[in-house]
Amino acid sequence: MTCKRVLSGIQPTADSFHLGNYLGAVKQWVQLQEDHDVFFFIADLHALTIETDPALLRKRSLLSAAQLIASGVDPQKCTLFLQSHVSQHNQLGWIMECLAGFGEASRMTQFKDKSQKTGTDRTAVGLFTYPMLQAADILLYQADRVPVGEDQRQHIELTRDLAGRFNSRYGQTFQIPEPHILKSGAKINDLQDPTSKMSKSAASMQGVIEIMDTAEINAKKIKSSMTDAGREIRFDQTEKPGISNLMTIHSALSGSSIADIEKEFENKGYGDFKGAVAEIVVEYLRPIRAKAVELLEDETALVKILHEGAEKARVVAEKTLALTYKNLGLVQ
Ligand code: TRP
């Protein structure tokens, strides 16, 4: 039996993953590598679509890789690499740009939203062609499934359309990928604004638990999280969004059911409960952060892991690109 190929990418646009990223994506990637042929990459070329500081991009790319490995993404079990290390992404990206219609690309809502915010004069052409590079990322590896968040659904639909169009015009070349929309079983919200999703673009980081933060900072953020009215520990997202969010975090990390948590804290107050959640989060993240810090201390070794990943990725990417060129009539 051949196992299904899964591919996903993450942009190196933050100094740290937060608990929402971790539970919503990274933890699920780690599970997928047990019974799938998994390709994960850091989309450093996609990060160039907005103006970036070179030192920061470099730091964040390495930080992302270190955090992925520290979270359990195992370079022995999967193929982990940097997008810019495999030049076939750009090469197939061009082919995808020639295949996509201008109107079709103009309908991408992420582009529309982002370019509206910056204004056309300051929007990079790369932001417009971004989904075609993403299609190339996926199709190069003949991925069967692409685990992504809901916000990426339209890009995966475009990828499917482009793959189908290419196959029917030029002959069978690409596997048509299925989107695998990650339903974060546990939807993690901001600690200060518990009706909004935990996000790196929050107005204040006070409500965001970051993997790379110290235990002290994270414990403090939880202990000073928004307090709901009332006093009992009960799961009720309308009346008690703050406590419910902390219960979701507790349950996702400890494995205890919401009912068991309610029982455990039946006669206790918010202070006790927050203290317990702080302890669980801190202890859960402690080894992940420590491992990431350790990996970052030996940058040469970390970069070597990424080069080895790129070498494995290139074997697959080269094969797909050669077939694509041949089917297009480019002289081989
Ligand atoms: N666009 C994705 C995001 O911002 C990152 C990404 C780039 C990606 N290429 C991909 C995700 C290919 C899945 C597959 O989250």
XYZ file of C-alpha atoms and ligand atoms in Angstrom:
347
model
C 0.000 0.000 0.000
C 1.367 3.390 -0.881
C 0.712 5.961 1.753
C -0.811 9.317 0.951
C 1.438 12.267 0.410
C 0.752 15.318 2.556
C 2.310 18.736 2.058
C 2.069 21.985 3.921
C 3.985 25.213 4.368
C 4.216 27.924 6.972
C 5.467 31.473 6.527
C 8.356 32.651 8.708
C 6.652 35.891 9.641
C 6.758 35.789 13.447
C 9.388 35.386 16.142
C 7.417 32.634 17.742
C 4.546 30.291 17.053
C 1.701 30.888 19.453
C -0.496 28.355 21.154
C -3.190 28.764 18.467
C -0.700 27.905 15.657
C 0.641 25.031 17.672
C -2.701 23.393 18.465
C -4.346 24.407 15.184
C -1.600 23.258 12.827
C 1.776 22.076 14.080
C 0.468 19.424 16.487
C -1.678 17.976 13.697
C 1.261 17.941 11.273
C 3.224 15.951 13.818
C 0.458 13.353 13.949
C 0.232 13.147 10.163
C 3.885 12.183 9.766
C 3.210 8.833 11.489
C 1.155 7.392 8.638
C 1.701 9.710 5.679
C 4.539 10.644 3.377
C 4.912 14.170 4.621
C 6.590 17.254 3.125
C 6.761 20.394 5.273
C 8.479 23.570 4.275
C 9.071 27.078 5.441
C 7.668 29.449 2.841
C 10.498 31.982 2.969
C 9.890 33.117 -0.629
C 6.267 33.848 0.182
C 7.468 35.990 3.088
C 9.143 38.337 0.560
C 5.776 39.529 -0.721
C 5.813 42.126 1.999
C 8.897 44.232 2.653
C 11.179 42.360 5.035
C 14.266 43.089 7.028
C 16.994 40.612 5.939
C 18.279 39.882 9.456
C 14.750 39.329 10.675
C 13.804 37.043 7.790
C 16.886 34.923 8.390
C 16.256 34.743 12.127
C 12.593 33.889 11.701
C 13.277 31.187 9.114
C 15.657 29.439 11.504
C 13.320 30.018 14.437
C 10.456 28.443 12.515
C 12.533 25.403 11.639
C 13.749 25.022 15.224
C 10.237 25.304 16.640
C 8.864 22.768 14.174
C 11.538 20.233 15.056
C 11.177 20.971 18.770
C 7.427 20.410 18.459
C 7.995 16.949 17.055
C 8.322 17.433 13.289
C 10.979 14.801 12.751
C 13.366 15.300 9.809
C 13.920 11.526 9.781
C 10.221 10.798 9.320
C 9.321 13.620 6.960
C 10.934 15.978 4.476
C 11.477 19.364 6.125
C 13.048 22.155 4.094
C 13.176 25.811 3.146
C 11.281 26.789 0.010
C 14.184 28.927 -1.283
C 16.509 25.895 -1.194
C 14.545 24.168 -3.942
C 14.637 26.356 -7.058
C 12.022 24.243 -8.833
C 9.380 26.139 -6.837
C 10.169 29.326 -8.767
C 10.451 27.460 -12.046
C 7.067 25.795 -11.765
C 5.695 29.040 -10.321
C 6.282 30.730 -13.687
C 4.442 27.958 -15.503
C 1.511 28.398 -13.103
C 1.507 32.151 -13.741
C 1.209 31.465 -17.456
C -1.651 29.066 -16.827
C -3.719 31.216 -14.464
C -6.062 33.850 -15.821
C -5.598 37.444 -14.747
C -9.242 37.670 -13.707
C -9.019 34.377 -11.869
C -6.005 35.577 -9.897
C -7.701 38.920 -9.260
C -10.497 37.135 -7.429
C -8.246 35.837 -4.649
C -9.693 37.352 -1.496
C -6.429 37.306 0.441
C -4.819 39.469 -2.249
C -7.809 41.788 -2.365
C -7.802 42.238 1.422
C -4.069 42.723 1.766
C -3.639 45.010 -1.239
C -6.571 47.125 -0.155
C -4.869 47.738 3.150
C -1.540 48.766 1.596
C -2.842 50.505 -1.538
C -1.921 49.406 -5.081
C 1.188 51.559 -5.340
C 2.797 49.834 -2.414
C 1.567 46.324 -3.156
C 4.221 44.017 -4.631
C 3.459 42.171 -7.869
C 4.633 39.125 -5.903
C 1.632 39.444 -3.630
C -0.535 39.064 -6.713
C 1.364 36.040 -8.025
C 1.636 34.491 -4.558
C -1.158 31.913 -5.119
C 0.520 30.658 -8.303
C 3.751 30.072 -6.390
C 1.697 28.295 -3.759
C 0.152 26.095 -6.470
C 3.669 25.238 -7.631
C 4.687 24.383 -4.041
C 1.919 21.829 -3.890
C 1.942 20.389 -7.407
C 5.710 19.835 -7.509
C 5.337 17.123 -4.896
C 2.204 15.475 -6.321
C 0.589 15.988 -2.929
C -2.678 14.181 -2.220
C -3.639 16.304 0.753
C -2.808 19.800 1.901
C -3.571 20.528 5.554
C -4.207 24.257 5.901
C -6.431 26.678 7.757
C -9.740 27.886 6.366
C -8.094 31.100 5.092
C -6.124 29.069 2.526
C -9.095 27.204 1.047
C -9.377 29.472 -1.987
C -5.686 28.999 -2.826
C -6.088 25.237 -2.735
C -9.157 25.476 -4.987
C -7.090 27.533 -7.440
C -4.335 24.922 -7.278
C -6.839 22.215 -8.134
C -8.189 24.240 -11.049
C -4.704 24.897 -12.404
C -3.694 21.252 -12.080
C -6.851 20.083 -13.854
C -6.392 22.650 -16.622
C -2.780 21.657 -17.179
C -3.615 17.949 -17.229
C -6.390 18.374 -19.753
C -4.361 20.653 -22.039
C -0.991 18.944 -21.889
C -1.607 15.429 -20.634
C -1.620 13.878 -17.166
C 1.103 15.617 -15.167
C -0.163 16.600 -11.723
C -1.967 14.876 -8.900
C -5.042 16.951 -8.009
C -4.712 17.720 -4.292
C -7.518 17.621 -1.755
C -7.746 20.432 0.748
C -7.644 19.142 4.278
C -9.021 22.045 6.259
C -7.736 21.809 9.787
C -10.627 22.099 12.140
C -8.703 23.024 15.187
C -10.738 20.714 17.423
C -9.734 23.234 20.005
C -10.239 26.782 18.855
C -7.924 28.887 20.964
C -8.883 32.483 21.619
C -7.042 35.546 22.835
C -6.615 35.634 26.619
C -7.556 39.297 26.850
C -10.232 39.288 24.180
C -11.617 35.751 24.458
C -14.202 36.127 21.718
C -11.481 36.607 19.050
C -9.061 34.022 17.763
C -5.538 34.016 19.211
C -3.523 35.742 16.504
C -0.071 37.162 16.005
C -1.626 40.331 14.635
C -3.522 41.041 17.870
C -3.375 44.665 19.048
C -1.537 43.523 22.169
C 0.517 40.383 22.771
C -0.787 40.199 26.360
C -3.420 37.726 25.259
C -1.122 35.581 23.090
C 0.868 32.640 24.477
C 4.099 32.280 22.527
C 6.185 29.117 22.476
C 9.440 31.063 22.641
C 8.417 33.202 25.607
C 9.749 32.364 29.054
C 7.725 30.369 31.560
C 7.410 33.482 33.757
C 5.915 35.590 30.977
C 3.460 32.919 29.914
C 2.375 32.137 33.476
C 1.784 35.829 34.051
C -0.266 36.184 30.848
C -2.550 33.365 31.927
C -2.908 34.581 35.479
C -3.844 38.042 34.257
C -6.170 36.808 31.518
C -9.576 38.431 31.262
C -11.821 37.562 34.177
C -15.480 36.794 33.538
C -18.382 37.718 35.762
C -19.475 35.176 38.372
C -17.176 32.841 40.226
C -17.747 29.230 39.271
C -15.630 27.301 36.779
C -18.098 26.319 34.096
C -17.851 25.954 30.313
C -20.126 28.600 28.852
C -18.775 30.521 25.877
C -21.437 33.230 26.008
C -21.480 33.952 29.726
C -17.889 32.979 30.440
C -15.735 33.341 27.330
C -12.515 33.818 29.328
C -12.900 30.770 31.559
C -14.180 28.661 28.652
C -11.109 29.545 26.628
C -8.825 28.564 29.503
C -10.759 25.291 29.848
C -10.234 24.604 26.146
C -6.503 25.202 26.558
C -6.378 22.997 29.660
C -8.240 20.217 27.922
C -6.158 20.388 24.707
C -2.877 20.171 26.618
C -3.785 17.907 29.540
C -6.113 15.578 27.672
C -8.741 15.910 30.438
C -12.340 16.315 29.322
C -14.183 19.575 29.933
C -16.568 17.716 32.260
C -13.673 16.394 34.348
C -12.134 19.844 34.572
C -15.452 21.296 35.753
C -15.653 18.603 38.386
C -12.093 19.133 39.553
C -12.684 22.850 40.089
C -16.224 22.605 41.396
C -15.584 24.358 44.681
C -12.634 26.437 43.625
C -12.288 29.993 42.359
C -10.893 31.675 39.272
C -7.526 32.266 40.939
C -6.951 28.553 41.594
C -8.088 27.641 38.130
C -5.860 30.179 36.380
C -2.917 28.994 38.471
C -3.542 25.404 37.400
C -3.852 26.324 33.718
C -0.665 28.395 33.916
C 1.162 25.399 35.331
C -0.120 23.067 32.599
C 0.798 25.452 29.778
C 4.220 26.227 31.189
C 5.097 22.576 31.753
C 3.810 21.611 28.324
C 5.811 24.289 26.525
C 8.961 24.012 28.633
C 10.610 21.121 26.736
C 9.541 22.509 23.353
C 11.097 25.885 24.026
C 14.235 24.298 25.528
C 14.695 22.071 22.498
C 14.193 24.998 20.095
C 16.750 27.079 22.000
C 19.197 24.177 21.879
C 18.735 23.761 18.118
C 19.284 27.482 17.538
C 22.551 27.365 19.469
C 24.094 25.217 16.746
C 23.034 27.048 13.636
C 25.370 25.075 11.366
C 23.759 21.807 12.396
C 20.266 23.247 11.964
C 21.043 24.560 8.478
C 22.516 21.158 7.631
C 19.234 19.458 8.563
C 17.425 21.873 6.239
C 19.884 21.224 3.405
C 19.386 17.495 3.785
C 15.639 18.030 3.647
C 16.008 20.139 0.502
C 18.034 17.396 -1.119
C 15.247 14.884 -0.543
C 12.653 17.394 -1.746
C 14.636 18.168 -4.902
C 14.541 14.549 -6.063
C 10.749 14.719 -6.287
C 10.599 18.315 -7.500
C 13.070 17.719 -10.353
C 11.080 14.785 -11.626
C 7.813 16.731 -11.717
C 9.418 19.753 -13.345
C 11.052 17.621 -16.061
C 7.714 16.012 -16.905
C 6.026 19.431 -16.925
C 8.623 20.894 -19.307
C 8.429 17.867 -21.566
C 4.625 17.962 -21.734
C 4.739 21.690 -22.495
C 7.004 21.089 -25.486
C 10.106 22.681 -24.017
C 13.059 20.965 -25.648
C 14.712 18.611 -23.183
N 0.057 30.578 2.067
C 0.256 29.757 3.228
C -0.063 30.561 4.486
O 0.118 31.757 4.497
C 1.658 29.232 3.317
C 1.955 28.360 2.144
C 2.760 28.642 1.088
C 1.434 27.057 1.927
N 2.799 27.594 0.225
C 1.987 26.621 0.684
C 0.542 26.238 2.611
C 1.665 25.369 0.156
C 0.224 24.996 2.085
C 0.779 24.566 0.855
O -0.443 29.984 5.475
